[in-house]
Coordinates of C-alpha atoms in Angstrom, one line a residue:
M1 CA 142.5 44.9 -77.5
L2 CA 142.1 44.4 -73.6
D3 CA 141.2 47.8 -72.8
T4 CA 138.6 48.0 -75.9
L5 CA 137.4 44.6 -73.8
L6 CA 137.2 46.5 -70.5
Q7 CA 135.2 49.1 -72.1
I8 CA 132.7 47.0 -73.5
G9 CA 132.4 45.2 -70.2
K10 CA 132.0 48.3 -68.0
T11 CA 129.2 49.3 -70.6
L12 CA 127.3 46.2 -70.2
R13 CA 128.0 45.8 -66.3
K14 CA 126.5 49.3 -66.0
S15 CA 123.6 48.6 -68.0
G16 CA 122.7 45.5 -66.2
R17 CA 122.9 43.0 -69.2
L18 CA 123.3 40.1 -66.9
R19 CA 123.6 37.7 -70.2
H20 CA 126.9 38.8 -70.8
H21 CA 128.0 37.8 -67.3
R22 CA 130.9 34.8 -68.0
Y23 CA 128.9 32.7 -65.4
I24 CA 125.4 33.5 -65.9
K25 CA 123.6 31.8 -68.7
P26 CA 120.2 32.4 -70.2
A27 CA 117.7 29.2 -70.4
P28 CA 118.3 27.0 -73.0
K29 CA 115.3 27.2 -75.9
A30 CA 113.6 25.0 -78.3
E31 CA 115.4 24.6 -81.5
M32 CA 113.9 23.4 -84.7
T33 CA 115.9 21.8 -87.5
K34 CA 115.4 23.5 -91.2
T35 CA 113.0 20.6 -91.8
G36 CA 110.5 21.4 -89.1
T37 CA 112.0 18.6 -87.0
I38 CA 112.6 19.2 -83.0
K39 CA 116.0 19.8 -82.7
T40 CA 116.4 20.9 -78.9
D41 CA 113.6 20.3 -76.8
V42 CA 113.0 21.8 -73.6
V43 CA 110.4 21.8 -70.6
Y44 CA 110.3 24.2 -68.0
L45 CA 109.3 23.6 -64.7
V46 CA 108.8 26.3 -61.9
L47 CA 108.8 25.4 -58.2
P48 CA 107.3 28.0 -55.7
V49 CA 109.8 28.9 -53.1
R50 CA 108.2 30.3 -50.1
E51 CA 109.0 33.4 -48.0
D52 CA 110.9 31.1 -45.4
F53 CA 112.4 29.6 -48.6
T54 CA 110.8 26.2 -48.0
F55 CA 109.6 24.9 -51.3
D56 CA 106.2 24.6 -52.4
F57 CA 106.1 21.5 -54.6
D58 CA 102.2 20.9 -54.3
N59 CA 101.9 24.1 -56.9
L60 CA 105.3 22.8 -59.1
E61 CA 104.1 23.7 -62.7
D62 CA 105.4 20.9 -65.2
N63 CA 104.6 22.4 -68.6
F64 CA 105.4 26.5 -68.1
H65 CA 104.8 28.2 -71.6
N66 CA 104.5 31.6 -70.8
E67 CA 106.9 33.3 -73.7
N68 CA 106.8 36.8 -72.0
I69 CA 108.3 35.2 -68.8
I70 CA 111.0 32.6 -70.3
P71 CA 113.4 35.1 -71.7
N72 CA 114.1 36.3 -68.4
F73 CA 115.3 32.8 -67.0
Y74 CA 119.0 32.7 -66.3
Y75 CA 121.2 30.2 -64.4
L76 CA 124.3 30.2 -62.6
A77 CA 127.0 28.5 -63.8
Y78 CA 129.3 28.5 -61.0
K79 CA 133.0 28.1 -61.0
S80 CA 135.8 28.8 -58.6
A81 CA 138.5 29.0 -61.8
D82 CA 137.9 29.6 -65.6
A83 CA 139.5 26.2 -66.3
D84 CA 137.7 24.3 -63.6
S85 CA 135.6 21.6 -65.4
S86 CA 133.8 20.4 -62.3
V87 CA 130.2 21.4 -62.3
K88 CA 128.9 23.1 -58.9
Y89 CA 125.4 24.2 -58.0
L90 CA 125.3 27.2 -55.8
W91 CA 121.9 28.4 -55.6
G92 CA 119.2 29.5 -58.4
D93 CA 117.6 27.6 -61.5
I94 CA 119.2 24.8 -62.9
S95 CA 119.6 23.9 -66.4
Y96 CA 119.8 19.8 -66.9
S97 CA 120.4 17.0 -69.5
V98 CA 121.2 13.6 -70.4
D99 CA 123.0 12.9 -73.7
K100 CA 122.7 9.8 -75.9
K101 CA 125.5 8.6 -74.3
G102 CA 124.1 8.9 -70.9
K103 CA 126.3 11.8 -70.0
E104 CA 125.0 14.5 -68.0
Q105 CA 124.5 18.2 -69.3
G106 CA 124.1 21.4 -67.9
S107 CA 124.5 23.3 -64.7
Y108 CA 123.9 20.1 -62.3
R109 CA 125.2 16.6 -61.8
I110 CA 123.1 13.9 -59.8
D111 CA 125.6 11.3 -59.9
K112 CA 126.7 10.7 -56.0
T113 CA 130.4 10.9 -56.7
K114 CA 130.2 14.2 -59.0
N115 CA 127.1 15.7 -57.2
A116 CA 127.0 19.7 -58.2
F117 CA 125.3 20.7 -54.9
N118 CA 127.4 18.7 -52.8
R119 CA 130.8 19.6 -54.7
A120 CA 129.8 23.5 -53.6
N121 CA 129.4 23.1 -50.1
K122 CA 132.8 24.2 -49.0
D123 CA 132.2 27.7 -51.8
A124 CA 128.7 27.8 -49.8
S125 CA 130.4 28.8 -46.6
F126 CA 131.4 32.3 -47.7
F127 CA 127.5 33.2 -47.8
V128 CA 126.4 32.6 -44.4
G129 CA 123.7 34.9 -43.3
T130 CA 122.5 35.3 -46.8
A131 CA 119.5 34.0 -48.7
I132 CA 121.9 31.8 -50.4
T133 CA 122.4 29.8 -47.0
K134 CA 118.8 29.8 -46.5
F135 CA 117.8 28.3 -49.9
R136 CA 120.7 25.7 -49.5
H137 CA 119.2 24.4 -46.6
S138 CA 115.8 23.6 -47.8
F139 CA 117.4 22.4 -51.0
D140 CA 119.6 19.9 -48.9
I141 CA 116.3 18.7 -46.9
N142 CA 114.3 18.2 -50.6
Q143 CA 117.7 17.3 -52.6
E144 CA 116.5 13.8 -53.6
Q145 CA 112.6 14.8 -54.7
I146 CA 114.4 17.9 -56.9
E147 CA 117.1 15.2 -58.3
N148 CA 114.0 12.8 -59.1
L149 CA 112.1 15.6 -60.7
L150 CA 115.2 16.5 -63.2
R151 CA 115.6 12.8 -63.8
K152 CA 111.7 12.5 -64.8
Y153 CA 111.5 15.4 -66.9
S154 CA 114.8 15.1 -69.0
Q155 CA 114.1 11.9 -70.5
E156 CA 114.9 13.1 -74.2
K157 CA 114.3 16.5 -73.1
N158 CA 116.7 19.5 -71.6
C159 CA 114.6 20.0 -68.1
Y160 CA 114.9 23.6 -67.2
L161 CA 113.7 24.1 -63.5
H162 CA 113.0 27.6 -62.0
F163 CA 112.7 28.7 -58.7
N164 CA 110.0 31.6 -58.2
F165 CA 110.5 33.4 -55.2
Q166 CA 107.6 34.9 -55.1
G167 CA 107.8 36.7 -58.4
K168 CA 111.3 37.3 -58.1
H169 CA 114.3 35.6 -59.8
W170 CA 116.9 34.6 -57.9
Y171 CA 119.4 37.3 -59.6
Q172 CA 117.2 39.7 -58.4
F173 CA 118.4 39.0 -55.0
E174 CA 121.0 42.0 -55.6
D175 CA 122.9 41.5 -52.2
E176 CA 123.4 37.8 -52.9
L177 CA 124.3 38.9 -56.4
K178 CA 127.1 41.1 -55.2
A179 CA 128.1 38.3 -53.2
V180 CA 128.5 35.6 -55.7
N181 CA 130.4 38.3 -57.8
K182 CA 132.3 39.3 -54.9
K183 CA 133.3 35.6 -54.6
F184 CA 134.5 35.3 -57.9
L185 CA 136.7 38.2 -57.5
Q186 CA 138.3 36.5 -54.5
D187 CA 138.7 33.6 -56.4
F188 CA 140.6 35.0 -59.2
I189 CA 142.4 37.5 -57.7
G190 CA 145.7 37.6 -55.8
E191 CA 147.6 39.6 -53.7
K192 CA 148.3 43.1 -54.8
Q193 CA 151.7 43.6 -56.7
N194 CA 153.2 47.0 -56.9
D195 CA 149.9 48.4 -55.8
S196 CA 148.2 47.0 -58.5
I197 CA 145.4 44.1 -58.8
V198 CA 146.5 41.0 -60.9
L199 CA 145.1 37.6 -61.5
R200 CA 146.2 34.7 -59.6
K201 CA 144.0 32.2 -62.2
N202 CA 143.4 32.1 -65.7
L203 CA 140.8 34.2 -67.0
Y204 CA 141.9 35.9 -70.3
K205 CA 143.7 34.2 -72.9
T206 CA 146.9 36.7 -73.0
L207 CA 147.5 37.0 -69.0
A208 CA 149.4 34.9 -67.4
S209 CA 148.4 33.0 -64.1
P210 CA 151.0 31.9 -61.1
E211 CA 148.8 28.9 -60.5
K212 CA 149.4 27.4 -64.0
N213 CA 153.0 27.0 -66.0
L214 CA 153.8 30.5 -66.6
P215 CA 154.3 31.3 -70.2
F216 CA 157.4 32.8 -70.2
P217 CA 160.7 31.7 -69.5
N218 CA 162.2 32.7 -66.1
F219 CA 159.3 34.6 -65.4
S220 CA 158.3 34.4 -62.0
A221 CA 154.7 34.5 -60.1
S222 CA 155.9 37.5 -58.4
N223 CA 156.2 39.5 -61.9
I224 CA 152.6 39.0 -63.1
Y225 CA 151.7 42.7 -62.6
K226 CA 154.3 43.3 -65.2
T227 CA 151.8 41.5 -67.9
R228 CA 148.8 43.1 -66.9
T229 CA 147.2 45.2 -63.9
F230 CA 144.0 46.0 -62.8
Q231 CA 143.1 49.6 -61.2
S232 CA 140.2 48.1 -59.2
E233 CA 137.9 45.0 -58.8
D234 CA 135.3 46.7 -60.9
E235 CA 137.6 46.5 -63.7
V236 CA 138.2 42.6 -63.3
L237 CA 134.2 42.1 -63.3
D238 CA 133.9 44.2 -66.4
L239 CA 136.6 41.6 -67.7
I240 CA 134.0 38.8 -66.4
Y241 CA 131.2 40.7 -68.8
A242 CA 133.1 41.0 -71.5
I243 CA 135.2 38.2 -72.1
N244 CA 132.6 36.2 -74.0
Y245 CA 133.1 38.7 -76.8
S246 CA 136.8 38.3 -76.8
T247 CA 136.3 34.6 -78.0
K248 CA 133.3 35.3 -80.4
A249 CA 134.0 35.2 -84.2
V250 CA 132.4 37.8 -86.4
I251 CA 133.8 36.3 -89.2
S252 CA 135.2 32.9 -89.2
E253 CA 136.6 30.5 -92.0
R254 CA 137.5 27.1 -90.9
D255 CA 140.4 27.2 -88.0
I256 CA 140.6 30.9 -88.6
K257 CA 138.5 33.1 -86.2
I258 CA 138.5 37.2 -87.0
I259 CA 137.1 38.7 -83.3
I260 CA 136.4 42.3 -83.9
L261 CA 135.7 44.6 -81.2
P262 CA 133.7 48.1 -81.5
K263 CA 135.1 51.2 -80.4
G264 CA 133.5 54.7 -79.7
E265 CA 133.4 56.9 -77.2
N266 CA 129.5 57.3 -76.6
L267 CA 128.6 53.5 -77.4
D268 CA 126.0 52.0 -74.9
A269 CA 124.9 48.5 -74.6
K270 CA 122.5 48.4 -77.5
D271 CA 125.0 49.6 -79.8
I272 CA 127.7 46.7 -78.8
E273 CA 124.7 43.9 -78.7
E274 CA 123.6 45.0 -82.3
F275 CA 126.8 44.8 -83.7
F276 CA 127.4 41.6 -82.5
E277 CA 124.3 40.0 -82.9
R278 CA 122.1 41.5 -85.3
R279 CA 123.8 39.9 -88.4
K280 CA 123.7 36.4 -87.2
F281 CA 127.1 35.9 -89.1
K282 CA 127.8 32.8 -90.8
D283 CA 130.7 30.4 -90.5
A284 CA 132.8 30.2 -93.6
D285 CA 133.0 26.4 -93.3
D286 CA 129.4 26.3 -94.7
A287 CA 129.7 29.5 -97.0
E288 CA 132.2 27.6 -99.3
D289 CA 129.2 25.3 -100.6
K290 CA 126.6 27.8 -99.8
L291 CA 127.9 31.1 -101.3
I292 CA 125.2 34.0 -101.0
E293 CA 125.2 35.6 -104.3
Q294 CA 126.0 39.3 -103.5
N295 CA 123.9 42.3 -104.7
K296 CA 125.7 44.5 -106.6
N297 CA 126.0 47.4 -104.2
E298 CA 126.7 44.7 -101.0
P299 CA 130.2 44.9 -99.6
D300 CA 132.6 41.8 -99.5
M301 CA 131.5 39.4 -96.8
L302 CA 135.0 40.5 -95.0
F303 CA 133.8 44.3 -94.9
A304 CA 129.8 43.4 -94.4
P305 CA 130.1 43.6 -90.6
V306 CA 132.2 46.9 -89.8
V307 CA 130.6 48.7 -92.7
D308 CA 127.0 48.0 -92.2
E309 CA 125.2 51.2 -92.2
N310 CA 122.6 49.9 -90.0
V311 CA 124.8 49.4 -87.4
S312 CA 125.2 52.8 -84.9
S313 CA 127.3 55.5 -86.4
D314 CA 128.9 56.1 -82.6
I315 CA 131.1 53.1 -83.5
V316 CA 133.6 55.0 -85.5
E317 CA 136.8 52.2 -84.7
F318 CA 137.8 48.6 -84.6
D319 CA 139.9 46.4 -82.7
F320 CA 140.8 43.0 -84.9
V321 CA 142.1 39.9 -83.4
F322 CA 143.0 37.1 -85.5
S323 CA 142.9 34.2 -84.0
K324 CA 143.3 30.2 -84.7
A325 CA 141.0 28.4 -83.3
G326 CA 141.3 25.9 -80.5
G327 CA 140.1 22.2 -79.9
M328 CA 137.6 20.8 -77.2
T329 CA 140.4 20.9 -74.9
S330 CA 142.8 23.7 -75.9
P331 CA 142.4 27.4 -76.1
D332 CA 142.4 29.6 -79.1
V333 CA 145.5 31.2 -79.9
D334 CA 145.6 34.9 -80.8
M335 CA 148.0 35.3 -83.8
I336 CA 147.9 38.9 -84.8
E337 CA 146.0 41.9 -83.3
L338 CA 145.0 45.2 -85.1
A339 CA 144.3 48.0 -82.9
G340 CA 142.1 51.3 -83.8
I341 CA 141.2 50.5 -87.3
K342 CA 139.1 53.1 -88.4
R343 CA 135.8 52.6 -89.5
S344 CA 136.0 55.1 -92.4
S345 CA 139.1 53.7 -93.7
L346 CA 137.3 50.2 -93.9
A347 CA 134.1 51.7 -95.8
E348 CA 136.9 53.2 -98.5
L349 CA 138.4 49.7 -98.9
A350 CA 135.0 48.1 -99.1
T351 CA 134.0 50.7 -101.7
R352 CA 137.2 50.1 -103.7
A353 CA 137.0 46.4 -103.4
N354 CA 133.4 46.7 -104.6
K355 CA 133.9 48.8 -107.5
L356 CA 136.6 46.3 -108.8
R357 CA 134.3 43.4 -108.3
Q358 CA 131.7 44.7 -110.5
N359 CA 134.6 45.7 -113.3
I360 CA 136.0 42.5 -113.1
E361 CA 132.4 40.5 -113.1
A362 CA 131.5 42.8 -116.3
E363 CA 134.7 41.6 -118.1
R364 CA 134.0 38.1 -117.3
E365 CA 130.6 38.3 -118.4
K366 CA 131.6 39.3 -121.6
L367 CA 134.2 36.5 -121.8
V368 CA 132.1 33.5 -120.9
G369 CA 128.5 34.8 -120.5
K370 CA 126.0 35.0 -117.6
S371 CA 125.1 32.1 -115.8
D372 CA 123.3 31.7 -112.5
K373 CA 126.3 28.9 -111.7
I374 CA 129.0 31.4 -111.6
K375 CA 129.2 32.8 -108.4
S376 CA 129.8 36.4 -107.4
L377 CA 133.5 37.3 -107.0
N378 CA 134.3 37.5 -103.0
I379 CA 137.8 37.8 -101.4
K380 CA 137.8 34.4 -99.6
W381 CA 136.3 32.7 -102.5
S382 CA 138.8 33.9 -104.9
F383 CA 141.7 33.0 -102.3
L384 CA 140.1 29.4 -101.8
N385 CA 139.9 29.0 -105.5
I386 CA 143.6 29.6 -105.8
L387 CA 145.0 28.2 -102.8
G388 CA 142.7 25.5 -101.7
D389 CA 143.4 22.0 -102.4
V390 CA 141.9 18.4 -101.7
T391 CA 142.3 18.4 -98.1
K392 CA 139.6 18.8 -95.7
D393 CA 142.0 21.4 -93.5
K394 CA 143.3 23.2 -96.8
K395 CA 146.0 24.5 -94.7
K396 CA 148.0 26.4 -97.4
Y397 CA 144.6 28.5 -98.1
Q398 CA 144.4 29.0 -94.3
S399 CA 147.8 29.9 -93.5
H400 CA 147.8 32.4 -96.4
L401 CA 144.8 33.9 -95.4
L402 CA 145.8 34.4 -91.9
R403 CA 148.9 36.5 -92.9
V404 CA 146.8 38.6 -95.8
L405 CA 143.9 39.5 -93.8
P406 CA 145.5 41.8 -91.6
Q407 CA 146.9 43.6 -94.3
I408 CA 143.8 43.9 -96.3
Y409 CA 141.9 45.7 -93.1
S410 CA 144.9 47.5 -92.5
G411 CA 145.2 49.0 -96.0
T412 CA 148.9 47.3 -96.3
Y413 CA 148.3 44.8 -98.9
Y414 CA 150.7 45.7 -101.4
K415 CA 152.7 42.7 -102.7
D416 CA 151.8 38.5 -102.7
A417 CA 154.7 36.6 -103.8
V418 CA 152.8 33.4 -103.1
L419 CA 149.5 34.2 -105.6
L420 CA 151.2 34.1 -108.8
P421 CA 152.9 30.7 -108.5
A422 CA 149.7 29.2 -106.8
F423 CA 147.8 30.3 -109.5
I424 CA 149.8 28.5 -111.9
E425 CA 150.0 25.6 -109.7
K426 CA 146.5 25.2 -109.5
T427 CA 145.5 25.7 -113.1
E428 CA 148.1 22.9 -114.1
Y429 CA 146.7 21.0 -111.4
N430 CA 142.9 21.5 -112.9
I431 CA 144.2 20.6 -116.5
R432 CA 145.7 17.4 -115.5
Q433 CA 142.4 16.4 -113.5
E434 CA 140.5 17.4 -116.8
K435 CA 139.0 20.0 -115.2
S436 CA 140.4 23.2 -116.9
D437 CA 138.6 26.3 -115.5
F438 CA 141.4 29.1 -116.5
N439 CA 139.0 31.3 -118.0
L440 CA 136.9 31.8 -115.1
L441 CA 140.0 31.2 -112.1
K442 CA 142.0 34.0 -113.7
F443 CA 139.4 36.5 -112.9
N444 CA 139.8 35.6 -109.2
Y445 CA 143.4 36.1 -109.6
E446 CA 142.7 39.6 -111.4
F447 CA 140.2 40.5 -108.3
L448 CA 143.1 39.4 -105.9
V449 CA 145.6 41.8 -107.4
K450 CA 144.0 44.8 -108.1
I451 CA 142.4 44.8 -104.5
R452 CA 146.3 45.6 -103.6
N453 CA 146.8 48.7 -102.1
N454 CA 149.8 50.5 -103.9
N455 CA 150.1 49.0 -107.2
G456 CA 147.0 46.5 -107.8
E457 CA 145.6 48.7 -110.3
T458 CA 148.7 48.5 -112.6
A459 CA 150.2 44.9 -111.5
M460 CA 148.0 43.1 -114.2
E461 CA 149.1 45.6 -116.9
D462 CA 152.8 45.4 -115.4
M463 CA 152.6 41.3 -116.3
K464 CA 150.9 41.7 -119.7
N465 CA 153.2 44.5 -121.2
S466 CA 156.2 41.8 -120.1
K467 CA 157.8 40.1 -123.1
S468 CA 157.7 36.9 -121.3
Y469 CA 153.9 37.5 -121.1
A470 CA 154.1 38.1 -125.0
A471 CA 156.0 35.0 -125.8
G472 CA 154.0 32.8 -123.7
K473 CA 150.4 34.1 -125.5
L474 CA 151.6 33.7 -128.9
L475 CA 153.1 29.8 -127.9
G476 CA 149.8 29.3 -126.8
R477 CA 148.1 30.3 -129.7
L478 CA 150.6 27.9 -131.7
A479 CA 149.8 25.0 -129.2
Q480 CA 145.9 25.1 -129.9
P481 CA 146.0 23.0 -133.1
V482 CA 148.5 20.3 -131.7
S483 CA 146.4 19.7 -128.6
W484 CA 143.8 18.2 -131.4
E485 CA 146.1 16.1 -133.2
I486 CA 147.6 14.8 -129.8
K487 CA 145.5 13.4 -127.0
S488 CA 148.0 13.5 -124.6
F489 CA 149.2 17.1 -125.2
E490 CA 146.9 18.9 -122.9
K491 CA 147.7 16.6 -119.7
N492 CA 151.3 16.3 -120.5
Y493 CA 152.6 19.3 -121.7
V494 CA 150.1 22.1 -120.9
G495 CA 149.0 20.6 -117.3
L496 CA 152.9 20.6 -116.7
L497 CA 153.8 23.7 -118.0
S498 CA 155.9 25.4 -115.4
R499 CA 158.6 22.6 -115.7
R500 CA 158.9 22.8 -119.4
I501 CA 159.4 26.6 -119.5
S502 CA 161.4 27.2 -116.3
D503 CA 164.1 29.0 -117.9
K504 CA 164.5 31.1 -121.6
Q505 CA 166.5 28.1 -122.6
G506 CA 163.5 25.5 -122.2
L507 CA 160.9 28.2 -123.4
V508 CA 162.8 27.8 -126.6
A509 CA 162.7 24.2 -126.7
F510 CA 159.3 24.0 -126.1
A511 CA 158.3 26.5 -128.8
N512 CA 160.8 24.5 -131.2
F513 CA 158.7 21.2 -130.1
I514 CA 155.4 22.6 -131.0
N515 CA 156.9 24.2 -134.2
Q516 CA 157.7 20.9 -135.2
K517 CA 154.6 19.1 -134.2
L518 CA 152.4 21.5 -136.4
A519 CA 154.8 20.9 -139.7
I520 CA 154.5 17.0 -139.1
H521 CA 150.7 17.5 -138.6
E522 CA 150.2 20.2 -141.4
R523 CA 149.2 22.5 -139.2
V524 CA 151.3 25.4 -140.0
Y525 CA 148.8 28.0 -141.4
P526 CA 149.5 31.4 -142.8
S527 CA 148.7 33.1 -139.5
L528 CA 150.3 30.9 -136.7
K529 CA 153.7 31.4 -139.0
E530 CA 153.2 35.2 -138.4
K531 CA 152.6 34.0 -134.8
Y532 CA 155.7 32.3 -134.7
T533 CA 157.7 34.8 -136.8
E534 CA 157.1 37.3 -134.0
L535 CA 157.6 34.6 -131.0
A536 CA 160.9 34.0 -132.6
D537 CA 161.5 38.2 -132.7
I538 CA 160.8 38.4 -128.9
L539 CA 162.9 35.6 -127.6
S540 CA 165.8 37.1 -129.7
E541 CA 165.6 40.3 -127.9
M542 CA 164.6 39.1 -124.5
E543 CA 167.5 38.7 -122.2
N544 CA 167.8 35.8 -119.6
K545 CA 167.3 38.0 -116.6
E546 CA 164.2 39.5 -118.2
Y547 CA 162.1 36.1 -118.4
H548 CA 159.7 35.5 -115.6
R549 CA 158.1 31.8 -115.6
E550 CA 154.9 32.7 -114.1
Y551 CA 154.3 35.9 -116.5
C552 CA 154.9 33.2 -119.3
A553 CA 152.8 30.6 -118.3
F554 CA 149.7 33.2 -117.8
G555 CA 150.6 34.2 -121.0
F556 CA 150.1 30.8 -122.7
F557 CA 147.1 30.0 -120.7
E558 CA 145.6 33.1 -122.1
G559 CA 146.5 32.2 -125.7
Y560 CA 145.6 28.2 -125.3
F561 CA 142.3 28.9 -124.2
A562 CA 141.2 31.8 -126.0
K563 CA 138.9 31.1 -128.9
F564 CA 141.0 29.8 -132.2
E565 CA 141.4 32.0 -134.8
K566 CA 139.5 30.0 -138.1
P567 CA 142.8 29.6 -140.6
E568 CA 142.5 30.6 -144.0
K569 CA 141.8 27.9 -146.4
T570 CA 145.3 27.7 -147.7
V571 CA 147.6 25.7 -145.9
I572 CA 151.4 25.9 -146.1
E573 CA 152.6 22.1 -146.1
G574 CA 155.4 21.4 -144.7
E575 CA 156.5 24.5 -143.1
N576 CA 159.3 23.9 -140.3
Q577 CA 160.8 26.8 -138.6

């Protein structure tokens, strides 16, 4: 995964894509809410800098609006360590704002105890003899006036101060930009070990740092080279250019982040940027409530980013990293990595899943009809419907998704021992909550079963051909009239079904109970009598070791929630088997 990241960084660096630099950020842009109100307002100031690096305040532009130039505004977010939380201002443009609580934001701090310009004085000594030194000298003289500008224009707005060096941007001073990168490398790179370059400060999440607690017991700082070495300083710089993509989720679902890195021999910067940025991937937290109805030929959400035909055909493989998202002060934690998953294989999986979805949705439509309120099936949504609970975090769902998604992408999703018990549990819970939706939920289960790669097509058939399923379905049919007579039957018996049929003996006892209630309430219709006889035959033939509780429960729900077969007019009274 790191090798792929370095190749991406090399491509971006050589193409001059400055915005991908870890510590160089684009100017903030004004944003509007969906209702048309201002979410983020930005005022752009342009301060001319003369050839001798003095500032021309008389020609300050305080309402700059050139939309062709603003996209070229960048500022330096200088740090001497990736974990450094202090803000230092070295030179160049400034992004500054104050939030509602009065806390300073952006690349500058005015507060005397945290002043960003003063904090960078020690680092600035590295740049003696460069334009940076001349600029800082002029800034030092005019510091109070500049900070007053930032205060004035940051009231309820983001203030962006651009320094115009006779038509040049600060980053167009090539020698100075090289010097800044050299300083970054000096800060991050330690002494060579085993003739290789190693990091002495934390830059990338899976690389150890001797300046922090080492992640391995009895592992000394002198052995850092054993975790990962770099062949040159340029390779470290490649990492600085690509590292933002190492934490950018292409697909996310609550605390799960799926980082996907494209691979190919002839990829250029445009190919890479297009893959990451053209689709505007939505977070799954919003998707749960605002699922977009899928077009019949549109791939599942999980596959859409990697099989998009509009993305460069030079992308032939992907590396996947499944991470648990960190918090405000904690980093993401990488859980599983998949390397070199072929795009063609993913396309085959996506096509198969899409075909299965269409077939199952057609079956669903025959049973429950067509409605705009019934959402199209997709993998994440189906797992959520079965494994989701009333808690906000839905930990059971997230934990299972993190386990099975790597299997789905790698084509190794063969078995899932969790799914059927969870489906039965969810069905029973919904019944107890008087929100029974078995005839919809079962299609989510069938979809997830059939996308398995070796036996998905036959797994449903194996269940439906079992004696346990057949017995359950017959018993479900027999239970229908009982629910009409006993108001609490559905909630107290059907909603707790798996407890009552935990083994074959429990199933027999429950069958006798239902038969007795049918007799008491004079509901032993001839058709039901036949079903009970058939059930008795199955139970007599079925050995204890053949019994499968979940199969039986699934069959019961199939029978119980099916359309009731109208009885014949003749009623056999007092029948008790």
